[in-house]
Amino acid sequence: MIVTAIQFLKPDPSILNRRDDILSSLRAVLPDEAVVSDPVELRAFETDGFTAYRRLPLAVVLPSTTQEVAAVMEALSRQKVPVVPRGAGTSLCGGAIPQEDAVIVSLTRMSRILELDYPNRLARVEAGVTNLSISEAVSADGFFYAPDPSSQLACTIGGNIAMNSGGAHCLKYGVTTNNLLGVTMVLYDGTIIRLGEGELDAAGLDLLGLICGSEGQLGLVTEAIVRLIAKPAGAQPVLFGFSSSEKAGDCVADIIGAGIIPVAIEFMDREAIAICEAFAKAGYPLDAEALLIVEVEGSDKEMADQLGRIVEIARRHDVQTIKESQSATEAALIWKGRKSAFGATGRVADYICMDGTVPLSQLAFVLKETGAIVKRYGLRAANVFHAGDGNMHPLILYDVNDPAEREKAEQAGNDILRLCVDAGGCLTGEHGVGIEKRDLMTHQYNETDLDQMIDVRAAFDPVWILNPSKVFPLEGRGESDGGRAVAGTSDATMEAAQ
Amino acid sequence: MIPSDGTDQLIEPFDEAELAEIVRDAADNGRPLEIAGGGTRSFGRPVDALATVSTSGISGIVAYSPNEMVAAVRAGTPVSELQAALDDANQRFVFEPIDHRSLLGTEGEPTVGGMVAVNASGPRRFVAGACRDSLLGVRFVNGKGEIVKNGGRVMKNVTGLDLVKPMAGSFGTLGVLTEVTLKVQPKPETEATLIVRGLLDADAVAVLAHAMATPNDVTGAAHLPELVAGKVLDGALGSEQATLMRLEGFESSVNERAEKLKALFGKLGEIDQIDAPQSRRLWAQIRDVAPFADHPDRPVWRLSMRPSDAHEAVMALRMKAGASAFYDWQGGLAWVRMEGGNTMSGLVRKTVEANGGGHATLIRATESERRFAVPFQPQEKPLAILEYRIRKAFDPQGILNPGRMVA
């Protein structure tokens, strides 16, 4: 028996039995080709970026308008059918993994940019627009959309809002919630609400702040108004190699303490350096225990000035290697290694990527403990993360075809996340809870804290049909989710049944 | 309606646990409570409650570590006390919290809890976010008397629902804040402000939009129309229109960017530059709506709209009602004083709606006007129902500051 296996809600047999009725109710409100029910085609939707777990959904719908989404939600809530919203399916925490009795609402067809308003520096887009395509659409006019998750080529803005995605440059520009001005959202029963007209703060309670990061549990965002920012005159990274993580960590603290706010400070440990260098040939120092990539922005003179100050601080911390990029090509190469870290690691081994965030003062300690934990399980980890904001990303390497090793990797991951919480941090900085970290929520929050969130969730979705297996531990929901969680299914029981 | 008179009971718990007990007791008895910090931000609808709970006894800095740029503070802590600690470490709040005292004619000491409860933000909000964007974690007592925590002390946190943001700007209606954790920032080395003279509102807003489309990192973008300009810096600017652009950072960088902007807008005439001490005073006055501190009997509205829309609404209000205004946030925030003395709330809201939408909040008005003029923008029905349900999730009996935001 796999003790760590994550449980899903038990499929409701009465929903499975009504499959044909449910499908025809969807076909009544959508064009036929927008309703997917063929098991072969459904395969494409059985998992997301958290590939260790998969479930076939009951059906997938591909609406093209907010009105279609509303009609779908009206039909499904009437029949109390669970709904799993999906953008590009790049979630790293299983946020978009379906369940057998759920309909996936995929928003990828809603991918139009509706309005570019440069004088007011905003873009109104449909939820299925990819993150990068917004920046691409406005780049020639001198603007960009700031949050830049590693998956930005594929991930959608709707998914970014669901997870409150960050990225390497959020040290200066903030995460999704700091760059969101408005949404159009379909509630569980098909009601359409609009928040914000493009002004800086929407009226009333800060529902935008509540919705951002709610992991598809409060409603389906179909449109968003996002902030555009003028592109900096230039950007330049510098790369530092250190003989220890502590020295690198102290250097980060001193850079920030000196009043310099770089746009990004990225950290890699020895394992990550080796993996990324083998893949990207970026010229990373293989003899370093820790590497920092610090990026500054501004005019040539401003960048030279800031880099001068930063290099001086690094020297005070015995920096071993300094690589300043002399050209755009060199700058791109420095970033290439970092940006391809997850992909490059995937070539070496299977991995699970943790996302705990810790106070800056705890970075070196948590790194050391992380190493000790994975060692205890007989595993290896590569550490790549956003050091400026304490968002750690240990990649725990394992063999997916070895069930015992997968179990160890999950347990090591859970231990690391508990460590992050105990160090004054949190379970997840930008990936979300999903199913992956759901059962650890009680480590960070007590029952009252969780109940308050659950009550707010119920204000949006009283029948608990929106992405119901996620975020909140199945135990402790009581009757708040209609008793659905009382009997869950684990992979072990599912595999036994198959 | 319960008149608020001298018979009000003032309760001052000394810690979170005692506060929770008070709220639990009030919930058991269905007795409404008015929540007060320093009592300096008296806007929104008057609250009908016989008892006022003040958080001023729940005070003190819990943890402030300049290296991590994070401060955890009890809600009743005076803003000035935290500010002094930040000054000592050469740090600041990036969101420039507005001090409402001069505008509202209130006295007392603003508290950190009150600052968060009204989401108090200032000129830098349009590039660096509001108070809610710097707020990392909260502890509060909900309407059931339960102590709840959400968020934490780290910069990035997506663990569960974000209740931190809605607590900011909920005016004590969702819970009574007991502790907040705020992100802070090193102060820049220096600052300067460029002043373009003689522009009409529409041209000024276009100039500011142009400046913001360049990579010059403008962190303040305001426009003071004719006469309003004379109300800042003791009249040093004269009464001619003044369009203001603030630059912050290392001195060499500020100078470089100032030269670039002067070159860019040189055709508009002589561009003045004021140095750091004057610039700081100027933006503090804009932040605190100093130009409208006089004539306290005249209502003041706060319009939040798309920057290119707000001046159109202001123009309409000037013609129809006799209003003065000035702009912050590149034009997206318009402070409007109704010179005729009436709030004209119907006209103000209709005018905002007709000019691209957004919202209007009545900030200064008499108590009876605030009771009847609906100070906060009314919501459309589906949204109003949703908000009602959310309020119930925090405060099932509606005992916390009832009526403050919604009647």
mmCIF file of N, CA and C in Angstrom, chain A residues 235-312:
data_model
loop_
_atom_site.group_PDB
_atom_site.id
_atom_site.type_symbol
_atom_site.label_atom_id
_atom_site.label_comp_id
_atom_site.label_asym_id
_atom_site.label_seq_id
_atom_site.Cartn_x
_atom_site.Cartn_y
_atom_site.Cartn_z
ATOM 1 N N ALA A 235 18.280 45.683 -19.778
ATOM 2 C CA ALA A 235 18.361 44.761 -18.642
ATOM 3 C C ALA A 235 19.676 44.012 -18.759
ATOM 4 N N GLN A 236 20.324 43.805 -17.643
ATOM 5 C CA GLN A 236 21.610 43.133 -17.684
ATOM 6 C C GLN A 236 21.787 42.237 -16.469
ATOM 7 N N PRO A 237 22.056 40.951 -16.715
ATOM 8 C CA PRO A 237 22.321 40.059 -15.587
ATOM 9 C C PRO A 237 23.808 39.982 -15.287
ATOM 10 N N VAL A 238 24.113 39.670 -14.044
ATOM 11 C CA VAL A 238 25.493 39.335 -13.689
ATOM 12 C C VAL A 238 25.436 38.006 -12.949
ATOM 13 N N LEU A 239 26.462 37.208 -13.141
ATOM 14 C CA LEU A 239 26.473 35.877 -12.539
ATOM 15 C C LEU A 239 27.599 35.805 -11.516
ATOM 16 N N PHE A 240 27.277 35.295 -10.338
ATOM 17 C CA PHE A 240 28.278 35.136 -9.286
ATOM 18 C C PHE A 240 28.393 33.666 -8.881
ATOM 19 N N GLY A 241 29.609 33.192 -8.657
ATOM 20 C CA GLY A 241 29.801 31.861 -8.080
ATOM 21 C C GLY A 241 30.383 31.998 -6.680
ATOM 22 N N PHE A 242 29.830 31.245 -5.723
ATOM 23 C CA PHE A 242 30.300 31.288 -4.330
ATOM 24 C C PHE A 242 30.730 29.901 -3.874
ATOM 25 N N SER A 243 31.552 29.892 -2.828
ATOM 26 C CA SER A 243 32.027 28.610 -2.310
ATOM 27 C C SER A 243 31.059 28.007 -1.290
ATOM 28 N N SER A 244 30.034 28.762 -0.906
ATOM 29 C CA SER A 244 29.040 28.182 -0.004
ATOM 30 C C SER A 244 27.699 28.900 -0.173
ATOM 31 N N SER A 245 26.623 28.176 0.169
ATOM 32 C CA SER A 245 25.289 28.761 0.099
ATOM 33 C C SER A 245 25.133 29.906 1.083
ATOM 34 N N GLU A 246 25.797 29.756 2.243
ATOM 35 C CA GLU A 246 25.692 30.815 3.249
ATOM 36 C C GLU A 246 26.200 32.138 2.700
ATOM 37 N N LYS A 247 27.361 32.072 2.024
ATOM 38 C CA LYS A 247 27.934 33.306 1.474
ATOM 39 C C LYS A 247 26.996 33.916 0.440
ATOM 40 N N ALA A 248 26.420 33.059 -0.405
ATOM 41 C CA ALA A 248 25.487 33.559 -1.414
ATOM 42 C C ALA A 248 24.274 34.189 -0.741
ATOM 43 N N GLY A 249 23.769 33.516 0.307
ATOM 44 C CA GLY A 249 22.597 34.024 1.021
ATOM 45 C C GLY A 249 22.879 35.364 1.674
ATOM 46 N N ASP A 250 24.041 35.492 2.306
ATOM 47 C CA ASP A 250 24.402 36.760 2.944
ATOM 48 C C ASP A 250 24.544 37.869 1.910
ATOM 49 N N CYS A 251 25.049 37.504 0.747
ATOM 50 C CA CYS A 251 25.212 38.486 -0.334
ATOM 51 C C CYS A 251 23.847 39.023 -0.764
ATOM 52 N N VAL A 252 22.870 38.121 -0.888
ATOM 53 C CA VAL A 252 21.506 38.536 -1.249
ATOM 54 C C VAL A 252 20.973 39.530 -0.225
ATOM 55 N N ALA A 253 21.127 39.170 1.059
ATOM 56 C CA ALA A 253 20.604 40.036 2.123
ATOM 57 C C ALA A 253 21.249 41.419 2.067
ATOM 58 N N ASP A 254 22.551 41.468 1.785
ATOM 59 C CA ASP A 254 23.248 42.755 1.760
ATOM 60 C C ASP A 254 22.881 43.596 0.538
ATOM 61 N N ILE A 255 22.636 42.943 -0.581
ATOM 62 C CA ILE A 255 22.223 43.692 -1.782
ATOM 63 C C ILE A 255 20.906 44.411 -1.487
ATOM 64 N N ILE A 256 19.963 43.657 -0.937
ATOM 65 C CA ILE A 256 18.658 44.235 -0.642
ATOM 66 C C ILE A 256 18.773 45.285 0.455
ATOM 67 N N GLY A 257 19.591 44.968 1.472
ATOM 68 C CA GLY A 257 19.774 45.904 2.570
ATOM 69 C C GLY A 257 20.385 47.222 2.130
ATOM 70 N N ALA A 258 21.128 47.203 1.014
ATOM 71 C CA ALA A 258 21.788 48.420 0.532
ATOM 72 C C ALA A 258 20.835 49.327 -0.240
ATOM 73 N N GLY A 259 19.567 48.912 -0.327
ATOM 74 C CA GLY A 259 18.591 49.756 -1.008
ATOM 75 C C GLY A 259 18.554 49.535 -2.503
ATOM 76 N N ILE A 260 19.225 48.483 -2.955
ATOM 77 C CA ILE A 260 19.183 48.168 -4.379
ATOM 78 C C ILE A 260 18.089 47.115 -4.548
ATOM 79 N N ILE A 261 17.146 47.353 -5.439
ATOM 80 C CA ILE A 261 16.163 46.308 -5.693
ATOM 81 C C ILE A 261 16.326 45.825 -7.123
ATOM 82 N N PRO A 262 17.104 44.753 -7.292
ATOM 83 C CA PRO A 262 17.272 44.216 -8.640
ATOM 84 C C PRO A 262 15.923 43.665 -9.119
ATOM 85 N N VAL A 263 15.774 43.437 -10.422
ATOM 86 C CA VAL A 263 14.521 42.849 -10.894
ATOM 87 C C VAL A 263 14.459 41.359 -10.586
ATOM 88 N N ALA A 264 15.612 40.735 -10.444
ATOM 89 C CA ALA A 264 15.619 39.307 -10.160
ATOM 90 C C ALA A 264 16.900 38.940 -9.420
ATOM 91 N N ILE A 265 16.765 38.023 -8.468
ATOM 92 C CA ILE A 265 17.940 37.391 -7.866
ATOM 93 C C ILE A 265 17.648 35.896 -7.838
ATOM 94 N N GLU A 266 18.323 35.147 -8.692
ATOM 95 C CA GLU A 266 18.090 33.716 -8.793
ATOM 96 C C GLU A 266 19.262 32.944 -8.214
ATOM 97 N N PHE A 267 18.925 31.841 -7.565
ATOM 98 C CA PHE A 267 19.928 31.027 -6.881
ATOM 99 C C PHE A 267 19.927 29.618 -7.468
ATOM 100 N N MET A 268 21.122 29.025 -7.615
ATOM 101 C CA MET A 268 21.223 27.615 -7.995
ATOM 102 C C MET A 268 22.298 26.971 -7.144
ATOM 103 N N ASP A 269 22.073 25.718 -6.739
ATOM 104 C CA ASP A 269 23.120 25.026 -5.991
ATOM 105 C C ASP A 269 23.959 24.160 -6.937
ATOM 106 N N ARG A 270 24.930 23.470 -6.359
ATOM 107 C CA ARG A 270 25.908 22.739 -7.163
ATOM 108 C C ARG A 270 25.236 21.750 -8.130
ATOM 109 N N GLU A 271 24.271 21.008 -7.599
ATOM 110 C CA GLU A 271 23.578 20.018 -8.413
ATOM 111 C C GLU A 271 22.869 20.692 -9.595
ATOM 112 N N ALA A 272 22.183 21.771 -9.310
ATOM 113 C CA ALA A 272 21.449 22.479 -10.358
ATOM 114 C C ALA A 272 22.395 23.103 -11.381
ATOM 115 N N ILE A 273 23.513 23.617 -10.899
ATOM 116 C CA ILE A 273 24.500 24.212 -11.804
ATOM 117 C C ILE A 273 24.973 23.159 -12.810
ATOM 118 N N ALA A 274 25.288 21.959 -12.277
ATOM 119 C CA ALA A 274 25.808 20.893 -13.144
ATOM 120 C C ALA A 274 24.775 20.488 -14.191
ATOM 121 N N ILE A 275 23.531 20.324 -13.743
ATOM 122 C CA ILE A 275 22.466 19.889 -14.658
ATOM 123 C C ILE A 275 22.230 20.947 -15.746
ATOM 124 N N CYS A 276 22.131 22.207 -15.327
ATOM 125 C CA CYS A 276 21.814 23.272 -16.288
ATOM 126 C C CYS A 276 22.979 23.532 -17.243
ATOM 127 N N GLU A 277 24.193 23.445 -16.719
ATOM 128 C CA GLU A 277 25.364 23.683 -17.556
ATOM 129 C C GLU A 277 25.481 22.600 -18.628
ATOM 130 N N ALA A 278 25.200 21.347 -18.226
ATOM 131 C CA ALA A 278 25.275 20.259 -19.193
ATOM 132 C C ALA A 278 24.280 20.468 -20.326
ATOM 133 N N PHE A 279 23.153 21.090 -20.003
ATOM 134 C CA PHE A 279 22.111 21.282 -21.001
ATOM 135 C C PHE A 279 22.320 22.567 -21.810
ATOM 136 N N ALA A 280 22.583 23.664 -21.121
ATOM 137 C CA ALA A 280 22.568 24.978 -21.786
ATOM 138 C C ALA A 280 23.952 25.463 -22.221
ATOM 139 N N LYS A 281 25.023 24.858 -21.705
ATOM 140 C CA LYS A 281 26.387 25.322 -22.000
ATOM 141 C C LYS A 281 26.484 26.840 -21.817
ATOM 142 N N ALA A 282 26.006 27.271 -20.652
ATOM 143 C CA ALA A 282 25.923 28.711 -20.406
ATOM 144 C C ALA A 282 27.209 29.253 -19.794
ATOM 145 N N GLY A 283 28.172 28.398 -19.550
ATOM 146 C CA GLY A 283 29.413 28.841 -18.943
ATOM 147 C C GLY A 283 29.302 29.007 -17.440
ATOM 148 N N TYR A 284 28.424 28.232 -16.818
ATOM 149 C CA TYR A 284 28.281 28.312 -15.361
ATOM 150 C C TYR A 284 29.509 27.690 -14.700
ATOM 151 N N PRO A 285 29.932 28.238 -13.547
ATOM 152 C CA PRO A 285 31.126 27.715 -12.857
ATOM 153 C C PRO A 285 30.814 26.392 -12.154
ATOM 154 N N LEU A 286 31.410 25.321 -12.650
ATOM 155 C CA LEU A 286 31.093 23.998 -12.108
ATOM 156 C C LEU A 286 31.736 23.752 -10.744
ATOM 157 N N ASP A 287 32.688 24.614 -10.378
ATOM 158 C CA ASP A 287 33.340 24.423 -9.078
ATOM 159 C C ASP A 287 32.628 25.180 -7.949
ATOM 160 N N ALA A 288 31.569 25.900 -8.284
ATOM 161 C CA ALA A 288 30.891 26.703 -7.261
ATOM 162 C C ALA A 288 29.857 25.873 -6.515
ATOM 163 N N GLU A 289 29.692 26.169 -5.225
ATOM 164 C CA GLU A 289 28.650 25.523 -4.433
ATOM 165 C C GLU A 289 27.315 26.239 -4.628
ATOM 166 N N ALA A 290 27.399 27.504 -4.953
ATOM 167 C CA ALA A 290 26.179 28.292 -5.128
ATOM 168 C C ALA A 290 26.401 29.344 -6.196
ATOM 169 N N LEU A 291 25.355 29.574 -6.979
ATOM 170 C CA LEU A 291 25.441 30.554 -8.055
ATOM 171 C C LEU A 291 24.283 31.532 -7.905
ATOM 172 N N LEU A 292 24.572 32.794 -8.134
ATOM 173 C CA LEU A 292 23.505 33.797 -8.142
ATOM 174 C C LEU A 292 23.456 34.459 -9.503
ATOM 175 N N ILE A 293 22.247 34.651 -10.014
ATOM 176 C CA ILE A 293 22.081 35.506 -11.177
ATOM 177 C C ILE A 293 21.315 36.729 -10.693
ATOM 178 N N VAL A 294 21.930 37.879 -10.808
ATOM 179 C CA VAL A 294 21.293 39.115 -10.366
ATOM 180 C C VAL A 294 21.057 39.973 -11.594
ATOM 181 N N GLU A 295 19.823 40.387 -11.805
ATOM 182 C CA GLU A 295 19.555 41.209 -12.981
ATOM 183 C C GLU A 295 19.135 42.607 -12.565
ATOM 184 N N VAL A 296 19.705 43.594 -13.249
ATOM 185 C CA VAL A 296 19.326 44.987 -13.003
ATOM 186 C C VAL A 296 18.764 45.576 -14.296
ATOM 187 N N GLU A 297 18.033 46.668 -14.142
ATOM 188 C CA GLU A 297 17.432 47.328 -15.305
ATOM 189 C C GLU A 297 17.772 48.806 -15.299
ATOM 190 N N GLY A 298 17.641 49.419 -16.464
ATOM 191 C CA GLY A 298 17.827 50.859 -16.553
ATOM 192 C C GLY A 298 18.618 51.232 -17.788
ATOM 193 N N SER A 299 19.077 52.474 -17.813
ATOM 194 C CA SER A 299 19.933 52.910 -18.915
ATOM 195 C C SER A 299 21.311 52.285 -18.711
ATOM 196 N N ASP A 300 22.167 52.372 -19.736
ATOM 197 C CA ASP A 300 23.504 51.782 -19.620
ATOM 198 C C ASP A 300 24.234 52.315 -18.389
ATOM 199 N N LYS A 301 24.106 53.626 -18.194
ATOM 200 C CA LYS A 301 24.819 54.258 -17.088
ATOM 201 C C LYS A 301 24.248 53.769 -15.743
ATOM 202 N N GLU A 302 22.912 53.710 -15.666
ATOM 203 C CA GLU A 302 22.289 53.253 -14.421
ATOM 204 C C GLU A 302 22.660 51.808 -14.108
ATOM 205 N N MET A 303 22.657 50.985 -15.150
ATOM 206 C CA MET A 303 22.980 49.575 -14.928
ATOM 207 C C MET A 303 24.427 49.425 -14.476
ATOM 208 N N ALA A 304 25.309 50.181 -15.127
ATOM 209 C CA ALA A 304 26.727 50.109 -14.753
ATOM 210 C C ALA A 304 26.889 50.525 -13.299
ATOM 211 N N ASP A 305 26.153 51.555 -12.917
ATOM 212 C CA ASP A 305 26.219 52.060 -11.548
ATOM 213 C C ASP A 305 25.726 50.996 -10.554
ATOM 214 N N GLN A 306 24.552 50.415 -10.843
ATOM 215 C CA GLN A 306 23.989 49.403 -9.938
ATOM 216 C C GLN A 306 24.875 48.159 -9.882
ATOM 217 N N LEU A 307 25.331 47.721 -11.054
ATOM 218 C CA LEU A 307 26.172 46.517 -11.082
ATOM 219 C C LEU A 307 27.459 46.745 -10.308
ATOM 220 N N GLY A 308 27.994 47.957 -10.410
ATOM 221 C CA GLY A 308 29.203 48.295 -9.656
ATOM 222 C C GLY A 308 28.976 48.094 -8.165
ATOM 223 N N ARG A 309 27.838 48.597 -7.681
ATOM 224 C CA ARG A 309 27.527 48.456 -6.254
ATOM 225 C C ARG A 309 27.348 46.986 -5.877
ATOM 226 N N ILE A 310 26.648 46.243 -6.773
ATOM 227 C CA ILE A 310 26.354 44.836 -6.479
ATOM 228 C C ILE A 310 27.634 43.996 -6.465
ATOM 229 N N VAL A 311 28.503 44.251 -7.433
ATOM 230 C CA VAL A 311 29.765 43.499 -7.505
ATOM 231 C C VAL A 311 30.610 43.767 -6.259
ATOM 232 N N GLU A 312 30.579 45.023 -5.811
ATOM 233 C CA GLU A 312 31.336 45.382 -4.624
ATOM 234 C C GLU A 312 30.838 44.592 -3.405
#
